CSV table of C-alpha atoms in Angstrom, one decimal:
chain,number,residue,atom,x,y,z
A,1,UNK,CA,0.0,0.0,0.0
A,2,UNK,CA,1.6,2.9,-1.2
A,3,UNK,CA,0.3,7.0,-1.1
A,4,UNK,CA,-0.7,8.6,-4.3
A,5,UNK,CA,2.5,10.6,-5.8
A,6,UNK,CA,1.0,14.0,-4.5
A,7,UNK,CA,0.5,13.0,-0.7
A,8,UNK,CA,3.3,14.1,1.7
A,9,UNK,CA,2.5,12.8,5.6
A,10,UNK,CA,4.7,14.4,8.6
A,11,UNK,CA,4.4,12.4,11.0
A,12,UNK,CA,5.0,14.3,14.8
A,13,UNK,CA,6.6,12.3,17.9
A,14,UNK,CA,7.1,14.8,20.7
A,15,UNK,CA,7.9,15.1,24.3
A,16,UNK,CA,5.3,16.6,26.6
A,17,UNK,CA,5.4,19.9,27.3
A,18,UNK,CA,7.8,20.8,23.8
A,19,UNK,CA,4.8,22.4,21.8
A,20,UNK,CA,5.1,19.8,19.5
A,21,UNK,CA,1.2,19.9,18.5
A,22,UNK,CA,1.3,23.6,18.4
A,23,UNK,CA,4.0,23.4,16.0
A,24,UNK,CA,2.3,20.9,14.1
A,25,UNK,CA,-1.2,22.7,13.7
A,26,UNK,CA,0.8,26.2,12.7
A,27,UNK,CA,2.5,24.4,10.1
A,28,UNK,CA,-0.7,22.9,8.8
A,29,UNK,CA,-2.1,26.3,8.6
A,30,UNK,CA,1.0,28.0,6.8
A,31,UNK,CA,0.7,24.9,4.1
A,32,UNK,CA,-3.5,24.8,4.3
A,33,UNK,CA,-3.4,21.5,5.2
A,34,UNK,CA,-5.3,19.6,7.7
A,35,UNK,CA,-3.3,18.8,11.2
A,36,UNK,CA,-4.9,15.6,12.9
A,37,UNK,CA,-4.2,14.8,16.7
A,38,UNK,CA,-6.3,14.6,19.5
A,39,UNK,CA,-9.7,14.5,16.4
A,40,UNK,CA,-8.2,10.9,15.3
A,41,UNK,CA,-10.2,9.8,18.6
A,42,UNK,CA,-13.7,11.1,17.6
A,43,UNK,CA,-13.1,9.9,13.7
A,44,UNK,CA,-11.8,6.3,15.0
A,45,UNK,CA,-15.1,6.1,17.3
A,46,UNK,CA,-17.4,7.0,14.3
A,47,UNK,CA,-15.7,4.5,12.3
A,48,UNK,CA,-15.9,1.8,15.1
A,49,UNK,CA,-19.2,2.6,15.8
A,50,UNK,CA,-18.1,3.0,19.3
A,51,UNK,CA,-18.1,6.0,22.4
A,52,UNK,CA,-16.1,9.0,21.7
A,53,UNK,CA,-15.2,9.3,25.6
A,54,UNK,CA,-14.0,5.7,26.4
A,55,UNK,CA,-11.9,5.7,23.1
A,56,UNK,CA,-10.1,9.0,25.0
A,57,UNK,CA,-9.7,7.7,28.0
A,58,UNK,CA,-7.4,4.6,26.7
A,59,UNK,CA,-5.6,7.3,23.7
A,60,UNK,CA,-2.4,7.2,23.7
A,61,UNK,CA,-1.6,4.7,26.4
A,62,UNK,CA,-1.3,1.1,26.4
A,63,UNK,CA,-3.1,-1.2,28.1
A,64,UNK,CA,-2.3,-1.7,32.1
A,65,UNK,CA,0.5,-5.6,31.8
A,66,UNK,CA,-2.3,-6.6,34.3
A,67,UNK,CA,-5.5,-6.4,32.4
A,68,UNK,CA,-6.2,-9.7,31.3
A,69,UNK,CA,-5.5,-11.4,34.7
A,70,UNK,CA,-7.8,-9.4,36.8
A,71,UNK,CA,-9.9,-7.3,35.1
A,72,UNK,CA,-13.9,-7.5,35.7
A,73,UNK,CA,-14.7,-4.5,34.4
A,74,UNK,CA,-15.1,-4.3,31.0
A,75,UNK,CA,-11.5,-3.0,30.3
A,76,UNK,CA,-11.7,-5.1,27.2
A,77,UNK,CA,-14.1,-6.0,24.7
A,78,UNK,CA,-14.4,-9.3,22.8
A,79,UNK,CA,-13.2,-9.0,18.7
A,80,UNK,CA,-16.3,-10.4,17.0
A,81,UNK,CA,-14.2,-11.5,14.3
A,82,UNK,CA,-11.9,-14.1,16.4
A,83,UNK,CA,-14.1,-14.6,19.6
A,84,UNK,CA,-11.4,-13.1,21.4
A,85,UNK,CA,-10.8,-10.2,23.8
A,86,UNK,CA,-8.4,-7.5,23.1
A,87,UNK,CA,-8.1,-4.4,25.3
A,88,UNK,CA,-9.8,-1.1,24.8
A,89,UNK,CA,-6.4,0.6,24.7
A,90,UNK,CA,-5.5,-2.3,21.4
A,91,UNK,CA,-8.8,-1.6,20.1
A,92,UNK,CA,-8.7,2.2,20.0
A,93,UNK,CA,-4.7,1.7,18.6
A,94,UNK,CA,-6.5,-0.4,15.6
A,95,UNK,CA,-9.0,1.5,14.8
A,96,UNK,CA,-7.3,5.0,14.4
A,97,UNK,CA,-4.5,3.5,12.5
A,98,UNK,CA,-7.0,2.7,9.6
A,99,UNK,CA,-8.3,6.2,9.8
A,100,UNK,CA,-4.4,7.5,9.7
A,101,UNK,CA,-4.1,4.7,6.7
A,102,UNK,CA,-6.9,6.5,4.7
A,103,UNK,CA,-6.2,10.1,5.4
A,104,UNK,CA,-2.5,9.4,4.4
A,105,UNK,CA,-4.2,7.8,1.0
A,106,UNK,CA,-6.3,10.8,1.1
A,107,UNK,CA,-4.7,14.0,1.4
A,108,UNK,CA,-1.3,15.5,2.4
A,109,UNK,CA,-1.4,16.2,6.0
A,110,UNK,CA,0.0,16.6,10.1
A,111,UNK,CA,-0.3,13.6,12.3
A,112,UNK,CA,0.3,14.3,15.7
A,113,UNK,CA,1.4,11.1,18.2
A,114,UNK,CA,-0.4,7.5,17.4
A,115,UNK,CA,2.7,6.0,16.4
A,116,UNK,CA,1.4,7.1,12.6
A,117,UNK,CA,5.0,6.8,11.9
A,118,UNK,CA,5.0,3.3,12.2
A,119,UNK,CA,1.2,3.1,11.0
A,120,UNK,CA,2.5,4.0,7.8
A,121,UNK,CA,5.8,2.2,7.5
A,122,UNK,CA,4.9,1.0,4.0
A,123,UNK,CA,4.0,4.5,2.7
A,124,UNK,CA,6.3,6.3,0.3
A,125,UNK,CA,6.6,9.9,1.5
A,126,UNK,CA,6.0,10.0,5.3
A,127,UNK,CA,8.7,11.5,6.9
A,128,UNK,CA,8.8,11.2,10.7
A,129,UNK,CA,9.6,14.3,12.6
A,130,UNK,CA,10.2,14.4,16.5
A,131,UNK,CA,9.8,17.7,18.9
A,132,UNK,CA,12.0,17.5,22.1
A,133,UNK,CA,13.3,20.8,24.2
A,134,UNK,CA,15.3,20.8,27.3
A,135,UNK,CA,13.3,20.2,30.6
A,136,UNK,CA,13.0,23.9,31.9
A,137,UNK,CA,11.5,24.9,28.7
A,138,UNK,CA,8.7,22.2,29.2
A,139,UNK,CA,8.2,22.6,32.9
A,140,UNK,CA,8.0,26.8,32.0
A,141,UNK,CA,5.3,25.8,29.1
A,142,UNK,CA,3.4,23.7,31.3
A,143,UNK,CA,3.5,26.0,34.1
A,144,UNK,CA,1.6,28.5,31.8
A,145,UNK,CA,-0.5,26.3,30.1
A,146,UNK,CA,-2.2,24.5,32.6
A,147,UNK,CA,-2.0,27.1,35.6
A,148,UNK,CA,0.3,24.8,37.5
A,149,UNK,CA,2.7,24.7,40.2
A,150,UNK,CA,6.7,23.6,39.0
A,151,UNK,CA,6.9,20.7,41.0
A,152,UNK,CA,3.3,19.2,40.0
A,153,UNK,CA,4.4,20.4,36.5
A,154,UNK,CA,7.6,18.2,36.6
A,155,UNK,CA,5.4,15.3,37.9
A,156,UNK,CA,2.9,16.0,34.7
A,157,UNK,CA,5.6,15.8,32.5
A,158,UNK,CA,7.6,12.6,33.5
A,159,UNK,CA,4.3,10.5,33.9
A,160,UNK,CA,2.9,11.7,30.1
A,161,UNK,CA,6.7,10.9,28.9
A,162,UNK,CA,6.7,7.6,30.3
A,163,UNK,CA,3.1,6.8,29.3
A,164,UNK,CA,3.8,7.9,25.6
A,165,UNK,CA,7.2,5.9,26.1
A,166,UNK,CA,5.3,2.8,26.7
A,167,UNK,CA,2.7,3.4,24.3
A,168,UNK,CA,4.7,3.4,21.2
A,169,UNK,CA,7.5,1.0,22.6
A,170,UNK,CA,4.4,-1.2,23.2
A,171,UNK,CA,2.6,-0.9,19.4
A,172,UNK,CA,6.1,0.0,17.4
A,173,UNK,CA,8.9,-2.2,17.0
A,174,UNK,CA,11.0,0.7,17.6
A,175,UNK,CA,12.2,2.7,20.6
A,176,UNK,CA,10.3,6.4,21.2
A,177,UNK,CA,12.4,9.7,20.9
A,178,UNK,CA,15.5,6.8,19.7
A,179,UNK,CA,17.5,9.6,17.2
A,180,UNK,CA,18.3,6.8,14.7
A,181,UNK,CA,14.1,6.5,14.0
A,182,UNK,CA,13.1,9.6,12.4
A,183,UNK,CA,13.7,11.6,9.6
A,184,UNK,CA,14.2,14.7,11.5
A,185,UNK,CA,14.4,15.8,15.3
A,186,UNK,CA,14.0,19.4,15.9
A,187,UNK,CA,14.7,21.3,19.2
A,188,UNK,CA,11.8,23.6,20.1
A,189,UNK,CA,14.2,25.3,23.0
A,190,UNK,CA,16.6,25.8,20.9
A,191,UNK,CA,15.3,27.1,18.0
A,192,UNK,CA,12.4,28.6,18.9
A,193,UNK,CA,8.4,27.5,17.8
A,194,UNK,CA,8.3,29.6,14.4
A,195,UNK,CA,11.3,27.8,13.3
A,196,UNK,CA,10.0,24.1,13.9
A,197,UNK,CA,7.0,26.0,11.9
A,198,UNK,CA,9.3,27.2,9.3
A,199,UNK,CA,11.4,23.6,9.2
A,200,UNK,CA,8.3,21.5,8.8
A,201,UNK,CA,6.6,23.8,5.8
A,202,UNK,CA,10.3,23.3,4.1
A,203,UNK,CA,10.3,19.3,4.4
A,204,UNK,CA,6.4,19.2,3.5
A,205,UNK,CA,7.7,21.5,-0.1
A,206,UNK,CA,10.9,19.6,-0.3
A,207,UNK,CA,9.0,16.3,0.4
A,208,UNK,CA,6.3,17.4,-1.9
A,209,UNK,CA,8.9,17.9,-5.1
A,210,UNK,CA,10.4,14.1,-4.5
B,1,UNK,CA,30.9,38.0,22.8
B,2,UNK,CA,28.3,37.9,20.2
B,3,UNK,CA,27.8,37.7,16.8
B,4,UNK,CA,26.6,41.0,14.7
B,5,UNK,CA,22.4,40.5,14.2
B,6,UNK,CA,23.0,39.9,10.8
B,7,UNK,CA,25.2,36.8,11.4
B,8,UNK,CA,23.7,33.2,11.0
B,9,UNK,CA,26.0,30.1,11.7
B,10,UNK,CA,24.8,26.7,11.0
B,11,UNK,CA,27.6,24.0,12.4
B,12,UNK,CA,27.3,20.8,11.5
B,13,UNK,CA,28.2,17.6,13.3
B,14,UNK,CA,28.3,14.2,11.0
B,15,UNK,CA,28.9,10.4,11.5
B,16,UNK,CA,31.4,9.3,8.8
B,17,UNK,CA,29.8,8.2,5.8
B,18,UNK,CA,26.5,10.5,6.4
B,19,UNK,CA,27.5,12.9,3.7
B,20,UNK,CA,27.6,16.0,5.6
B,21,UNK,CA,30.1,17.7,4.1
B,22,UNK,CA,28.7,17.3,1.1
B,23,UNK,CA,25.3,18.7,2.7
B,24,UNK,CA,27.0,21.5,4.1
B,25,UNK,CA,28.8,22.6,0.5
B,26,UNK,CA,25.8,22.7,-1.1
B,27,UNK,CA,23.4,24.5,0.7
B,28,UNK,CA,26.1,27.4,1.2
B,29,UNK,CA,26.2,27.3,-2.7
B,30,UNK,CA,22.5,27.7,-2.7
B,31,UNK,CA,22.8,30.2,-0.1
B,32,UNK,CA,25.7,31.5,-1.8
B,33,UNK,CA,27.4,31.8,1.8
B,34,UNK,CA,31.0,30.0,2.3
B,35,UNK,CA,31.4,26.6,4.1
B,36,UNK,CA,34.1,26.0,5.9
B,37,UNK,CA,35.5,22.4,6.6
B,38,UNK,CA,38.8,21.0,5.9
B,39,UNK,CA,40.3,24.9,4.6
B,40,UNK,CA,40.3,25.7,8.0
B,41,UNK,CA,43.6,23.9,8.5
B,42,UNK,CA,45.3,26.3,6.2
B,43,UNK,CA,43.6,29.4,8.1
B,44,UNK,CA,44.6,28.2,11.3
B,45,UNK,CA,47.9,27.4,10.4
B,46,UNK,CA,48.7,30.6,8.6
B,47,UNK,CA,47.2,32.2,11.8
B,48,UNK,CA,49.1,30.6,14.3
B,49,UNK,CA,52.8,30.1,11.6
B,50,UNK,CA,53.0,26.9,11.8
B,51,UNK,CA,52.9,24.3,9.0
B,52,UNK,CA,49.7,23.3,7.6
B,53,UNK,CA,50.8,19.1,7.2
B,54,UNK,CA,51.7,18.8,10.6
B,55,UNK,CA,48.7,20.4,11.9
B,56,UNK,CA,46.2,18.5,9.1
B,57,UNK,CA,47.7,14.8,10.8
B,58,UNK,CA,45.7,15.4,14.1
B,59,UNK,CA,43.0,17.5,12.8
B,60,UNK,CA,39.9,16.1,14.7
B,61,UNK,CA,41.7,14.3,16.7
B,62,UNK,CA,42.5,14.1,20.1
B,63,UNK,CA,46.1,14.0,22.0
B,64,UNK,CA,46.5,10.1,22.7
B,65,UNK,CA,46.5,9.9,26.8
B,66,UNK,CA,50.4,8.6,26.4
B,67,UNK,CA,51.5,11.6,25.1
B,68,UNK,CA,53.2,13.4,28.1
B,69,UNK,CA,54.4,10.2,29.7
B,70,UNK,CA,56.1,8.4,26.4
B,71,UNK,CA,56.4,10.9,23.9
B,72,UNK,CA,59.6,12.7,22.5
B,73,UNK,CA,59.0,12.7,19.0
B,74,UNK,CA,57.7,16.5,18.9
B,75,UNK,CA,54.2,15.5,19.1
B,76,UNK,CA,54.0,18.5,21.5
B,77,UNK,CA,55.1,22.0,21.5
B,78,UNK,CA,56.0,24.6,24.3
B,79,UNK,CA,53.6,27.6,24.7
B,80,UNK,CA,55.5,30.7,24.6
B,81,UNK,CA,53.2,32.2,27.1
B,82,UNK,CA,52.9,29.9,30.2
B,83,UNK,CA,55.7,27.9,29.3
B,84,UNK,CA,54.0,24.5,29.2
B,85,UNK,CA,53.9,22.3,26.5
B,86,UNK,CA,51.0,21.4,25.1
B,87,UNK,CA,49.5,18.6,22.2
B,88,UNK,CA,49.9,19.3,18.6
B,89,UNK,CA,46.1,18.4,18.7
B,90,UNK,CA,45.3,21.1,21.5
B,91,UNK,CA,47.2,23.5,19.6
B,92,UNK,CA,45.5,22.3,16.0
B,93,UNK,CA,42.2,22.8,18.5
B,94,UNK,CA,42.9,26.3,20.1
B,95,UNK,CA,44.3,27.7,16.6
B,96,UNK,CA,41.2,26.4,14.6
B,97,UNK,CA,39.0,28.0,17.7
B,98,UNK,CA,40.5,31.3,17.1
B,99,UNK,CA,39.4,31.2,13.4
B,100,UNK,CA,36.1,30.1,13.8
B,101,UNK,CA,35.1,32.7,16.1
B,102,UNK,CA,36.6,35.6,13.7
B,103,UNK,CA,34.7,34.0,10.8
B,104,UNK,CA,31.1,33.7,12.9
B,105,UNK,CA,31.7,37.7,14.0
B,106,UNK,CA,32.5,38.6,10.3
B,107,UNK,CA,29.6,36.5,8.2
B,108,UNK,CA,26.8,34.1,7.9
B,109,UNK,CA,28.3,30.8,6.9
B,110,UNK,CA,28.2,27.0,7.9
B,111,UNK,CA,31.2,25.0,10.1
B,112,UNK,CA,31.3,21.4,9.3
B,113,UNK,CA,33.0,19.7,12.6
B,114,UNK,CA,35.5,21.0,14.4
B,115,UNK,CA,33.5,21.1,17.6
B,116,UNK,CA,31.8,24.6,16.2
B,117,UNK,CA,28.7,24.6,17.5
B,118,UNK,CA,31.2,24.1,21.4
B,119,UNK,CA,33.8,26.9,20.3
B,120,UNK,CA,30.8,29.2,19.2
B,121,UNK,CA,28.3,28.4,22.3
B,122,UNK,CA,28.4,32.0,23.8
B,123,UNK,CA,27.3,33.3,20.6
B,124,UNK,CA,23.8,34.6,19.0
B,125,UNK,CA,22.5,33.3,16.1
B,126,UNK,CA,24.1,29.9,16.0
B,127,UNK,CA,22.7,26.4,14.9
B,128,UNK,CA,24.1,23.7,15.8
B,129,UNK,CA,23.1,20.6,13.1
B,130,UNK,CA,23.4,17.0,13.3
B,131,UNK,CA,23.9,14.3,10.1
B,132,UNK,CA,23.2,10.8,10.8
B,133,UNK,CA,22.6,7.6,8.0
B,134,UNK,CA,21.8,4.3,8.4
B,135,UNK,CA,25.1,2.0,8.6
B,136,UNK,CA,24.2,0.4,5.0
B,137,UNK,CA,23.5,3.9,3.1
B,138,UNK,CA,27.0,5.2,5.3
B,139,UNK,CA,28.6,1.7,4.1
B,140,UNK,CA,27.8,2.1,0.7
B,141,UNK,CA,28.7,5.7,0.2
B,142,UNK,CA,32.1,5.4,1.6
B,143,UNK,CA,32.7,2.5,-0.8
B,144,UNK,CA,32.1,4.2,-3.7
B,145,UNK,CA,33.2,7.7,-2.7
B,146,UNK,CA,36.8,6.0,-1.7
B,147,UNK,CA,36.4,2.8,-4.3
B,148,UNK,CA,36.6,0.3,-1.1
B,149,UNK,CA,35.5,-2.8,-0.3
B,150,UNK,CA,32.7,-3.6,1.8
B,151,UNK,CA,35.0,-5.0,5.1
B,152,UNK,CA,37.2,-1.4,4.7
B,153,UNK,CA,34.4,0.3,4.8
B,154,UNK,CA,32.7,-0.8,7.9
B,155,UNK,CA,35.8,-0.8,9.5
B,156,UNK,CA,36.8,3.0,8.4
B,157,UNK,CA,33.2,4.0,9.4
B,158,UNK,CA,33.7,2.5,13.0
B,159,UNK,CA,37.1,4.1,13.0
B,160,UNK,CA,36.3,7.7,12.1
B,161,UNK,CA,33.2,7.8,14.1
B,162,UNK,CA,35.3,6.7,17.1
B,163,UNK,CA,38.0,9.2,16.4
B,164,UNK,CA,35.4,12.1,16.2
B,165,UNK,CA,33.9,10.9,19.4
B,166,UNK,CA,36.8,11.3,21.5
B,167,UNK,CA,37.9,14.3,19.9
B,168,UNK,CA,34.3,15.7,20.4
B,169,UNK,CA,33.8,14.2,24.2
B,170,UNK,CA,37.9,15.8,25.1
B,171,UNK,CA,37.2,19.4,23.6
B,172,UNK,CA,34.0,20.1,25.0
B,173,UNK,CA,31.7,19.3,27.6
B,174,UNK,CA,28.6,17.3,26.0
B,175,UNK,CA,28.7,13.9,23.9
B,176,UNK,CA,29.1,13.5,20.5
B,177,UNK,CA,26.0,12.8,18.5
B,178,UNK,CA,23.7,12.7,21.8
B,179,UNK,CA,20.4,14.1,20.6
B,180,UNK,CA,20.2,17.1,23.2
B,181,UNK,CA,22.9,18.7,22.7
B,182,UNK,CA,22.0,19.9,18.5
B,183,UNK,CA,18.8,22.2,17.7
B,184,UNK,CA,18.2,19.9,14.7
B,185,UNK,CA,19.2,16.5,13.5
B,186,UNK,CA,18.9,15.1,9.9
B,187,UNK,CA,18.6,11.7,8.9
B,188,UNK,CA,20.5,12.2,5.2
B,189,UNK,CA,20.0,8.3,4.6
B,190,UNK,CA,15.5,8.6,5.2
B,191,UNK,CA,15.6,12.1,3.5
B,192,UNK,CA,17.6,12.6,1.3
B,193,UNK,CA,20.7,15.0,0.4
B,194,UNK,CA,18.8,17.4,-1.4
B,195,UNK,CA,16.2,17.5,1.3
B,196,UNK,CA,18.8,17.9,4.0
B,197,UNK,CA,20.1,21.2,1.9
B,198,UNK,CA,16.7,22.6,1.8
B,199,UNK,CA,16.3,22.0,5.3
B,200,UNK,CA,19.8,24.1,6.3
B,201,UNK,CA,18.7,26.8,3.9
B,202,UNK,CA,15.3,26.9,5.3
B,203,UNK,CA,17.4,26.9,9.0
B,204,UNK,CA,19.5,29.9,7.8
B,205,UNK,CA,16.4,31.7,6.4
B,206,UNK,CA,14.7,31.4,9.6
B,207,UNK,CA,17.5,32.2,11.9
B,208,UNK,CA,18.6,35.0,9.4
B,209,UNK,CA,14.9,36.8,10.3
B,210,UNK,CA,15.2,36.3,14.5
């Protein structure tokens, strides 16, 4: 399965709190083209025919080692194609990689997070970006953002890294924020958000013109 | 000491075999900006009168740790100022230093290696880049760039890289090729070479217009 020749994908891995989405939905806007993140949910849940706010709950996170040994509480649904049970969290993971697999054969565009660099492995033309910056840049973002104390913002941003780590480590074969697995790694600290803006418009042209 | 506004300075690290030189030449072409790589031998031996052979054999390189305690071969010189002798390499290093910061007050240009983007940290206005390549696209460029066989190859690959490392890790005080320590890293062997020159003229574009 391969994209038509006109559709460019930039795919966006990003630590927490490194404005990685922001960066992605500016350069969407610069380039009029769509930027999909936290939306895959509601688009997965219509396609699955399923609810919009347990989908959320399990996005981005894999499911809990322990699930299957003591779970009662409908943590996971049964596959009505094999008879068996998967988890919510495999189940959302399933369905919004064939929504990323038809957007990518549909139109040039932003994916934010949900591995959608590994979804499409087998596209031509995806080129997988990730968004770090150094750890007082994220703690002074999410500070601001969410109103928030240092210390609790610290907290917030080791627990989302570590979930997000274990997401992808968990669907991917590959290791998250690992240099040698993307395309490009930009440093929002260091360069500054209208440059990661400016960086990713380039690739999408350059990207564009292969 | 900082660089005039108008100054940009992209440096660029590079494993062996990623093509970054190559990168580097041709976006300051396009930018029609000078690159600076292996020339700055000949500036930096000019500058400090000393023969530009003897200071090319341990360009990048590090002193080996034997050198004070075995050595009397003239690997090391005396410093007319403190009296001390010092490496051929730390005085390759200090010399090459010199020139880099003159050339980063006087113009916009790119630095490949050389620990640049260390010797240039206190400056504005400064980039510091990143090339990395798959072993196989590294492997194959060096055997036909140096008409090698496939064994050499490797073998000159795991060389250089090492050489650069220690020379990188003894000059300055972050690690070679560690992901936090560039604004932007480029994989040549996923994008490209021509998308890894638009990316640097895109970078000196942006930076050009902070």
């Amino acid at each position: 399965m391969t994209t038509t020749k006109k559709n460019t994908i930039i795919t966006i891995g990003r630590e927490f709190g490194s404005g990685g989405r922001e960066i992605g939905q500016k350069a969407a806007k610069a380039l009029q083209l769509e930027c999909y993140d936290t939306r895959l949910i509601q688009m997965a849940a219509e396609q699955g025919s399923m609810n919009a706010d347990v989908l959320s709950s399990v996005d981005e996170k894999r499911a809990s080692p322990w699930l299957y040994s003591y779970s009662s509480s409908g943590d996971y649904i049964t596959n009505p194609q094999t008879g068996y049970n998967i988890s919510m969290n495999d189940r959302a993971f399933h369905l919004q990689s064939n929504v990323i697999q038809q957007l990518a054969q549909r139109e040039s565009c932003i994916i934010v997070g949900r591995c959608a660099d590994y979804v499409l492995r087998n596209f031509k033309n995806v080129f997988s970006v990730f968004i770090q910056a150094d750890m007082e840049s994220r703690v002074q973002r999410i500070m601001s953002k969410y109103d928030m104390a240092e210390k609790e913002a610290r907290a917030m941003i080791k627990k989302m890294d570590k979930e997000r780590s274990l997401y992808y480590n968990y669907f991917t074969d590959k290791r998250w924020g690992r240099p040698d697995g993307y395309s490009m790694i930009l440093d929002s600290s260091k360069l500054g958000v209208d440059t990661c803006v400016n960086m990713l418009c380039a690739l999408m042209k350059s990207g564009s013109q292969q």
